[in-house]
Every structure is written in structure tokens, then in C-alpha cells.
Tab-separated table of C-alpha atoms and ligand atoms in Angstrom:
chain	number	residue	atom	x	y	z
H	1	UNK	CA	122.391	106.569	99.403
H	2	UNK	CA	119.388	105.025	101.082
H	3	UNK	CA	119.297	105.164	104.503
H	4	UNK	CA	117.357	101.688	105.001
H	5	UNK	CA	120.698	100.281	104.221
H	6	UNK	CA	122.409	98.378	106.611
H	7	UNK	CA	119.921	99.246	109.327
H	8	UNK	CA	118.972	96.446	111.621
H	9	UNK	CA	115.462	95.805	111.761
H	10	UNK	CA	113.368	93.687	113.773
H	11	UNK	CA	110.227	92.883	112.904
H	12	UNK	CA	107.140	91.189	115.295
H	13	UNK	CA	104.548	89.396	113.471
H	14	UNK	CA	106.844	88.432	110.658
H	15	UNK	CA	105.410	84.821	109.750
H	16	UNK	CA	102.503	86.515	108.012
H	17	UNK	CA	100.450	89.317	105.997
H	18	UNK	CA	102.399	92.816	106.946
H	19	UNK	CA	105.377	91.610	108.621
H	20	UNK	CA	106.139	89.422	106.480
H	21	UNK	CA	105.865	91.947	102.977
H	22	UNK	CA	107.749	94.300	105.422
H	23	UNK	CA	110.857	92.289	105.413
H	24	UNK	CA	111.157	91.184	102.442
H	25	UNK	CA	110.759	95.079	101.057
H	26	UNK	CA	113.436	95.975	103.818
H	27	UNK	CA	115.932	93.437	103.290
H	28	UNK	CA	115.487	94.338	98.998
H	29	UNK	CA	116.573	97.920	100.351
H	30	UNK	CA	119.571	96.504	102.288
H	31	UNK	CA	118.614	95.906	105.755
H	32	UNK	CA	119.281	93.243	108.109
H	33	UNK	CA	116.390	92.209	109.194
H	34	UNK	CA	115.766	89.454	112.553
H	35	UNK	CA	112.529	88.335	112.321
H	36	UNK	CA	110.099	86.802	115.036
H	37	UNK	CA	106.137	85.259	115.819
H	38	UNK	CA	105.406	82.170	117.175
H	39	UNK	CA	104.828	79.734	113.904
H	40	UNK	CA	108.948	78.809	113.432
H	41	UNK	CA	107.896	77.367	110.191
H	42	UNK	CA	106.430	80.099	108.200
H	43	UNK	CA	109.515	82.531	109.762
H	44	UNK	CA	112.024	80.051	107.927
H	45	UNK	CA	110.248	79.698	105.098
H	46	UNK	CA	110.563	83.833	104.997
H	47	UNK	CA	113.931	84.205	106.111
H	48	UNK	CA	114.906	81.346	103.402
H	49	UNK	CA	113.695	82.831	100.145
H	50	UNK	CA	114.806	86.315	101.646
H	51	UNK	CA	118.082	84.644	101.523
H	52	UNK	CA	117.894	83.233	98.504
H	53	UNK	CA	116.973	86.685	97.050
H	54	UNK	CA	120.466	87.836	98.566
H	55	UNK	CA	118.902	89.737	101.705
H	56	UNK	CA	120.628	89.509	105.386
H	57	UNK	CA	117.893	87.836	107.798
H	58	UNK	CA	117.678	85.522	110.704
H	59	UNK	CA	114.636	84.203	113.062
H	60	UNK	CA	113.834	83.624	116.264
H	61	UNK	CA	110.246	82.420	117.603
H	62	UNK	CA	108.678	84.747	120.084
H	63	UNK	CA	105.217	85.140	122.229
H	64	UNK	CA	104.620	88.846	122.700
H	65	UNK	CA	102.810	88.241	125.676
H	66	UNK	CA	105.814	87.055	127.164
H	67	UNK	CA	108.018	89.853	128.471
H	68	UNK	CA	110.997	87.835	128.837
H	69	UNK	CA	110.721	86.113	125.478
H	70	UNK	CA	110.474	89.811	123.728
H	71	UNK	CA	113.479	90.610	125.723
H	72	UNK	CA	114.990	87.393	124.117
H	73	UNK	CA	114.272	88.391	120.975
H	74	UNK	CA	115.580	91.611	120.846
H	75	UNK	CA	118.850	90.401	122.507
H	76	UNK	CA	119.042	87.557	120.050
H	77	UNK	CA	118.693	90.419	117.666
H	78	UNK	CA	121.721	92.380	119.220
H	79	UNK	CA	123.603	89.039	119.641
H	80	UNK	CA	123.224	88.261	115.932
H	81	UNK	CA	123.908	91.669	114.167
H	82	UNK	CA	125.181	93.988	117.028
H	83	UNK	CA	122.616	96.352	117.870
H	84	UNK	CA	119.145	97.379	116.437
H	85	UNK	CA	117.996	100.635	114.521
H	86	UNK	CA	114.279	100.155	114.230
H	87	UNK	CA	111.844	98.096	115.721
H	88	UNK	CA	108.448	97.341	113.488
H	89	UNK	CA	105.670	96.323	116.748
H	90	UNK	CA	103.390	94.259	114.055
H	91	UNK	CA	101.929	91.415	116.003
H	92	UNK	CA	98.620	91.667	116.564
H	93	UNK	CA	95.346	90.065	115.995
H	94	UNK	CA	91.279	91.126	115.257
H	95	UNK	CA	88.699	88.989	116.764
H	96	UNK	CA	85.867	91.256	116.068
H	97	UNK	CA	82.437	90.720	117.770
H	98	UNK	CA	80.092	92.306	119.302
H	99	UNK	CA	80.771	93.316	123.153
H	100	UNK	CA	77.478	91.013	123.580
H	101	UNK	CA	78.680	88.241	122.446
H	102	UNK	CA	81.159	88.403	125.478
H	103	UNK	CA	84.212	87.271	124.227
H	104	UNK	CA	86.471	87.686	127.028
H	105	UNK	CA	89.535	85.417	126.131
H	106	UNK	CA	89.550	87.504	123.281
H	107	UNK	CA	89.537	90.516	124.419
H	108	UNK	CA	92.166	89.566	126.702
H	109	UNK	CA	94.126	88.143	123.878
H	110	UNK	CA	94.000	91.450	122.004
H	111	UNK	CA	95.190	93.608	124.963
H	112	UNK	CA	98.087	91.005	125.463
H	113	UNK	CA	98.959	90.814	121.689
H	114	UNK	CA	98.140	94.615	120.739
H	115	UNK	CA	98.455	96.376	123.842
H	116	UNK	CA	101.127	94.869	125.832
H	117	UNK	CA	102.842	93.420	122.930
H	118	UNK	CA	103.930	96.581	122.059
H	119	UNK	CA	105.000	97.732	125.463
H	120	UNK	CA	106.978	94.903	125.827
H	121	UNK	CA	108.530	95.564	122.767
H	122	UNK	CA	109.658	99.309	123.404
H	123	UNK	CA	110.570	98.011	127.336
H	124	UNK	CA	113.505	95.918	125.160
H	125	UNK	CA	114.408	97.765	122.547
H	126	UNK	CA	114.377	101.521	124.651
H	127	UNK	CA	117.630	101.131	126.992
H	128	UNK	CA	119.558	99.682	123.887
H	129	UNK	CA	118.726	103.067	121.277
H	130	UNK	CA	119.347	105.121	124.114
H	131	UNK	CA	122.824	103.580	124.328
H	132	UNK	CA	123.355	103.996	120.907
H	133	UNK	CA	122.441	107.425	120.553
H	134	UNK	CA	119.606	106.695	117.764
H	135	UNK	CA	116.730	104.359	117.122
H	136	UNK	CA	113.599	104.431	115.728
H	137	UNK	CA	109.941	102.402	116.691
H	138	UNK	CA	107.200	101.973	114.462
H	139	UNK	CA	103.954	100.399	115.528
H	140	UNK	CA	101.130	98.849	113.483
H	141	UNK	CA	97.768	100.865	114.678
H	142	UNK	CA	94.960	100.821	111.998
H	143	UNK	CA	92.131	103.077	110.417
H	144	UNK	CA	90.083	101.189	113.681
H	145	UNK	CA	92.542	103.184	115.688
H	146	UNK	CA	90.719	106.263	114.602
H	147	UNK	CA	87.554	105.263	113.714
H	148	UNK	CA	84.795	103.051	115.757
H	149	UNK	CA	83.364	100.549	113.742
H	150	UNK	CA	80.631	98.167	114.262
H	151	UNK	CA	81.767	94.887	116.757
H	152	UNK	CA	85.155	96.784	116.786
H	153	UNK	CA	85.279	98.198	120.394
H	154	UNK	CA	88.013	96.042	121.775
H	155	UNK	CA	90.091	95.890	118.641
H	156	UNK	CA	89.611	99.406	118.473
H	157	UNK	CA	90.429	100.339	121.998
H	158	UNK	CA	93.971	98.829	121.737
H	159	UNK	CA	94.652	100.422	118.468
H	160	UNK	CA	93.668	103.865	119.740
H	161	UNK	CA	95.961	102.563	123.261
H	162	UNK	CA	98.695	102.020	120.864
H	163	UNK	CA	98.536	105.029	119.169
H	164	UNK	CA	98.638	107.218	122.301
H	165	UNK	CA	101.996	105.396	123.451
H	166	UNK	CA	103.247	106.138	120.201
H	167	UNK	CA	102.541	109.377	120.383
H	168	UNK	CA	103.797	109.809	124.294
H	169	UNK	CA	106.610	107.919	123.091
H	170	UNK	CA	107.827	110.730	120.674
H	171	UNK	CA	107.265	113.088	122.944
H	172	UNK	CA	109.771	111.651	125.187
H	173	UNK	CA	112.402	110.050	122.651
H	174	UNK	CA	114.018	113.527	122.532
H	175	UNK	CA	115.987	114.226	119.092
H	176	UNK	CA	117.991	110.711	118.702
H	177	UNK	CA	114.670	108.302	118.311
H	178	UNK	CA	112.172	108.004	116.111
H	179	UNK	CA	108.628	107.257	116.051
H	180	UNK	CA	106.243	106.040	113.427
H	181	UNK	CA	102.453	105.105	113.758
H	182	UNK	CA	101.138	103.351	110.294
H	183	UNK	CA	97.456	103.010	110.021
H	184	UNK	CA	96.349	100.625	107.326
H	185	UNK	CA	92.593	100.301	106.885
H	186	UNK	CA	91.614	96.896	104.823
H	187	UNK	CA	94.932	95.095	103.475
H	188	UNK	CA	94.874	91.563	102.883
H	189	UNK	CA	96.898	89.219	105.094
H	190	UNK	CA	95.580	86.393	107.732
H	191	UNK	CA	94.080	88.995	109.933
H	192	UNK	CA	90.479	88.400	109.420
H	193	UNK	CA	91.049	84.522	110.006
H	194	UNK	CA	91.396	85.307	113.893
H	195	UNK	CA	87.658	86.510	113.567
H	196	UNK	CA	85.654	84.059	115.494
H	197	UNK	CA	81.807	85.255	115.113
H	198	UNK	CA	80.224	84.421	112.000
H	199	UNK	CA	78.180	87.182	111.769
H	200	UNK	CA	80.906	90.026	111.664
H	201	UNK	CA	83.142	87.321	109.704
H	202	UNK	CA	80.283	87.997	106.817
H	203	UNK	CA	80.317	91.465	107.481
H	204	UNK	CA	84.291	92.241	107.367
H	205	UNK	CA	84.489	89.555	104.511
H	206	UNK	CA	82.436	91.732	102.540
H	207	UNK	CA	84.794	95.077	103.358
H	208	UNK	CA	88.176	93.269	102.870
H	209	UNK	CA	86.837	91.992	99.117
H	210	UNK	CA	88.326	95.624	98.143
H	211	UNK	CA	91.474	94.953	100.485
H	212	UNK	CA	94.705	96.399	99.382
H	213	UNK	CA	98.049	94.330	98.874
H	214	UNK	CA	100.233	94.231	102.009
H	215	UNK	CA	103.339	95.851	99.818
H	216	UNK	CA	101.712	98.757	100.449
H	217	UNK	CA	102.127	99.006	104.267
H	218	UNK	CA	105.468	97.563	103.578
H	219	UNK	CA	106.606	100.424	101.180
H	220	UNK	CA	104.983	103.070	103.827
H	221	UNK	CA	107.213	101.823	106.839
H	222	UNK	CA	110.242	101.673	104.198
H	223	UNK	CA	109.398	105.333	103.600
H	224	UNK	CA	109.513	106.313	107.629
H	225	UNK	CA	112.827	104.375	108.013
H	226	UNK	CA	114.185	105.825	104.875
H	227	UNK	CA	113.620	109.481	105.607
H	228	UNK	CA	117.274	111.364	106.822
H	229	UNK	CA	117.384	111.031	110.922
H	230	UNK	CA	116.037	114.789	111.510
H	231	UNK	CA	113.056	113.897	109.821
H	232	UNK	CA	110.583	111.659	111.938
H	233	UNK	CA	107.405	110.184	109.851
H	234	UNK	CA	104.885	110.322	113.111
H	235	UNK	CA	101.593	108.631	111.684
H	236	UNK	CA	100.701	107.423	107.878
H	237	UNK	CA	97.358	106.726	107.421
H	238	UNK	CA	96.561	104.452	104.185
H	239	UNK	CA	93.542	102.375	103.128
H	240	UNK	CA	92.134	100.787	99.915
H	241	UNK	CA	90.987	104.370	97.591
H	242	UNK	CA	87.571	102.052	98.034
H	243	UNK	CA	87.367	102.144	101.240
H	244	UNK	CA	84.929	105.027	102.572
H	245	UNK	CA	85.585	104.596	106.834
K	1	NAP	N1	95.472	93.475	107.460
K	1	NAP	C1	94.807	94.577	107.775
K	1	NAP	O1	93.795	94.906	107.156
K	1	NAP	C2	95.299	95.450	108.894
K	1	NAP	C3	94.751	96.731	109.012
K	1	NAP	C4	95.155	97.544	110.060
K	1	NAP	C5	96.119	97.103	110.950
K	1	NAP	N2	96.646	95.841	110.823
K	1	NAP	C6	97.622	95.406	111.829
K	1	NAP	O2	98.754	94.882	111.162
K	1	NAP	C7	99.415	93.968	112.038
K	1	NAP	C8	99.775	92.700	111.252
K	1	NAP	O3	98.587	92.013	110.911
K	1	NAP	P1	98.376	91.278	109.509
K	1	NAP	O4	97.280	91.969	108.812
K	1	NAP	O5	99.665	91.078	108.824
K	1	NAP	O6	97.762	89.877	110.018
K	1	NAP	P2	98.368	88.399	110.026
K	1	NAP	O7	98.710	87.977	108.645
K	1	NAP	O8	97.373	87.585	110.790
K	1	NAP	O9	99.704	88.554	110.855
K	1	NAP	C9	99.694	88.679	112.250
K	1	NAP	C10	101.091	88.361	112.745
K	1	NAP	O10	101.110	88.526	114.171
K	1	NAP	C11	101.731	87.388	114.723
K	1	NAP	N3	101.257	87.141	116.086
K	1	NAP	C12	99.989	86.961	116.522
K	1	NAP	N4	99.993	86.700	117.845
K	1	NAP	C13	101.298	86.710	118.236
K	1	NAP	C14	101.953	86.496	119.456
K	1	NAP	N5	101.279	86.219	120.591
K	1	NAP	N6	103.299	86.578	119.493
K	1	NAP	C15	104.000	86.845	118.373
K	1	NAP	N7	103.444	87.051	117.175
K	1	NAP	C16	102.100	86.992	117.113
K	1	NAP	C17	101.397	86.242	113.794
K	1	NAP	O11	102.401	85.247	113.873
K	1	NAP	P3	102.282	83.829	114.612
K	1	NAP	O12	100.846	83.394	114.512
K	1	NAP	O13	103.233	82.972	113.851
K	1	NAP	O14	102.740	84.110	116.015
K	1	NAP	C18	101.492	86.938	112.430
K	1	NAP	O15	102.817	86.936	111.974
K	1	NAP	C19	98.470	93.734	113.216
K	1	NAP	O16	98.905	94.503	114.306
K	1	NAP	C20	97.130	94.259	112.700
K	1	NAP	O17	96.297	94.685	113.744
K	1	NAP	C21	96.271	95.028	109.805
């Protein structure tokens, strides 16, 4: 008996790349996933050959930046299948460049996407598993959450940030809610379209040529979720076997 499903699961960042190969994994295995990002289009185009593959899904558009829309989407999410057993915090973005190149909507952007994104996203979905009695949240960090690489700084600093709530997140959940950090290092998806400086563009091109398929992340997050409820998956690390940082 899997334990994936049934489980409601609502996914940020779902119009695209991980997100997207995360849902349509989940709802294979059975879960009802409510999936939400800004670009309505894409998120129906998702939720309708999820559908017609037989899966449970619905949409609703969301800004993570905006506290109250998150809240909307997780309530929409309650409204539309009763309650909600995991959140996957996926939205994100990675304008690298070099701190000289001062880049400051962008680093602003990535603490409001990465950063508080996520916080927003645990601020909604917290109250509700502790009503419930269970839960579980798993947040998209990377292998730049553990490692510094060149014209990463900012990108890196808010998937290290994220990381570290994870991490005081379990600490707190006590024995009903789970928490999973995944770590991917290059997997192809949009991500490296958000890069605006030509020079690293070049530079991160040339690393994501060996870039992994995103079913990968999407089978390691159906792994946490699928593991009994005693067992919490805290952090899964995976990147291309070509990948050497
Ligand atoms: N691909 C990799 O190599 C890699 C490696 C490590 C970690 N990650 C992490 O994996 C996560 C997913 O990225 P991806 O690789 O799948 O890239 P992607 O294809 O560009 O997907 C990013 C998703 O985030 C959504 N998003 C961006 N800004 C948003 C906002 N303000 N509000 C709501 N949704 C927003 C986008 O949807 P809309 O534009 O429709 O809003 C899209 O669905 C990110 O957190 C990324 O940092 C990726």
C-alpha cells in the first residue's frame, strides 16, 4: 500500500521544470495534487493531461511574494480536497551574476521568491497540519545550498537560508510533521532562462549540457512522501553522476 496515495499535495512552482515532473509522478502514485505559479496557462495545460492520464488535480495561480495569495492558495487547496498532507515549496528562480554586476532587483527577487516564498508557504500550511495531527513540508534547496559557486552568492545565500528553516523547522514539528530538504545540483527545467548576464549564462550553459532529467527530483520527493509517517527523509542530495561540485 503506498502511502503517496490519496495524500493531498500542493505543489509551488508547478507550471514548469520540477514542479511540474513532481505532479505528474505524484498524481501516477495516487495523490491529489492542487497545483499553483503565476503562468495560468502552462498550470492547465498540466493539470489537463494529468487528468487525462486519470490523476486527481486542480490549479490555482499564485505570486509567492504575496502572503495573502499563498494563504489563498493553500485554502483553495483545503476548500477543494479538504485538507493538505504535504506541501512541495518549489518556486524559485536563479539569476546568477556576479555581486559586481549589482543586480539588485534580482537579488531582491530571489529573497522574495526563494526566501520568503517559502516562509510564506509554511506560515499557511503550519496551523492547518497542526490541526490535523500530521503533515509534512518539503522545500527545493540545491547543491548551491551547500556549495559556493562562482556569481552564485545571492542564489546561494537563499538556498543555504532555506535549508536552515528546514532544518529549524524539524526541529520544532515535533513527531506529527515532516520535513524534507531535496538538493538537486544541474537538472534541466527553465531555471537557467531567469539568468540575465551573458557571461555566467555561457558559463552555467556549459555545466547544465550534462543536466539530469527533472523525473529524478520528482521520484526523490515521491520517495520522502512515500516513506511510513515515523520515518522523516530530512535532506536528499542528488546531481548529474557528471557533475563534480
Ligand atoms: N533545475 C535545476 O538545476 C535546479 C537545481 C537545484 C534547485 N532547483 C530549484 O528547483 C526549484 C524549481 O525550479 P526549476 O528548475 O523547475 O525551474 P523552472 O522550470 O524555471 O520552474 C520555476 C517555477 O517557479 C515558479 N515561480 C517563479 N516565480 C514565482 C512566483 N513569484 N510565484 C509563484 N511561482 C513562481 C515558475 O512559475 P511561473 O513563472 O508560472 O510563476 C515555475 O513554475 C527552484 O526552487 C530551483 O531553485 C533547481
Amino acid at each position: 500500500m503506498s502511502n503517496i496515495d490519496g495524500k493531498v499535495v500542493a505543489i509551488t512552482g508547478a507550471s514548469s521544470g520540477l514542479g511540474e515532473a513532481t505532479a505528474r509522478l505524484l498524481a501516477e502514485r495516487g495523490a491529489r495534487v492542487f497545483l499553483g505559479a503565476r503562468r495560468k496557462e502552462n498550470l492547465d495545460e498540466v493539470a489537463e493531461s494529468i487528468r487525462s492520464d486519470g490523476g486527481e488535480v486542480d490549479v490555482h495561480t499564485v505570486d509567492v511574494t504575496r502572503k495573502d495569495q499563498v494563504e489563498d492558495f493553500v485554502s483553495a487547496a483545503v476548500g477543494r480536497f479538504g485538507r493538505v498532507d504535504v506541501l512541495v515549496n518549489n518556486a524559485g528562480l536563479m539569476p546568477l551574476a556576479p555581486l559586481d554586476a549589482t543586480k539588485v532587483d534580482e537579488w531582491e527577487q530571489m529573497v522574495d521568491v526563494n526566501i520568503k516564498g517559502v516562509l510564506y508557504g509554511i506560515a499557511a500550511t503550519l496551523p492547518r497540519m497542526r490541526e490535523q495531527g500530521s503533515g509534512h513540508v518539503i522545500t527545493l534547496s540545491s547543491v548551491a545550498g551547500h556549495v559556493v559557486f562562482p556569481n552564485s552568492a545571492v542564489y546561494s545565500g537563499t538556498k543555504y537560508a532555506v535549508r536552515a528553516i528546514s532544518e529549524g523547522l524539524r526541529q520544532e514539528a515535533g513527531e506529527n510533521i515532516r520535513t524534507t530538504i531535496i538538493s538537486p545540483g544541474a537538472v534541466q527545467s527553465e531555471l537557467t532562462q531567469t539568468i540575465s548576464h551573458e557571461e555566467t549564462a555561457e558559463s552555467v550553459a556549459h555545466l547544465y549540457a550534462s543536466a539530469i532529467d527533472s523525473g529524478a527530483v520528482a521520484r526523490a520527493i515521491a520517495y520522502a512522501i512515500d516513506e511510513p509517517g515515523e520515518v522523516d527523509i530530512n535532506e536528499i542530495v542528488l546531481r548529474p553522476t557528471a557533475q563534480a561540485l
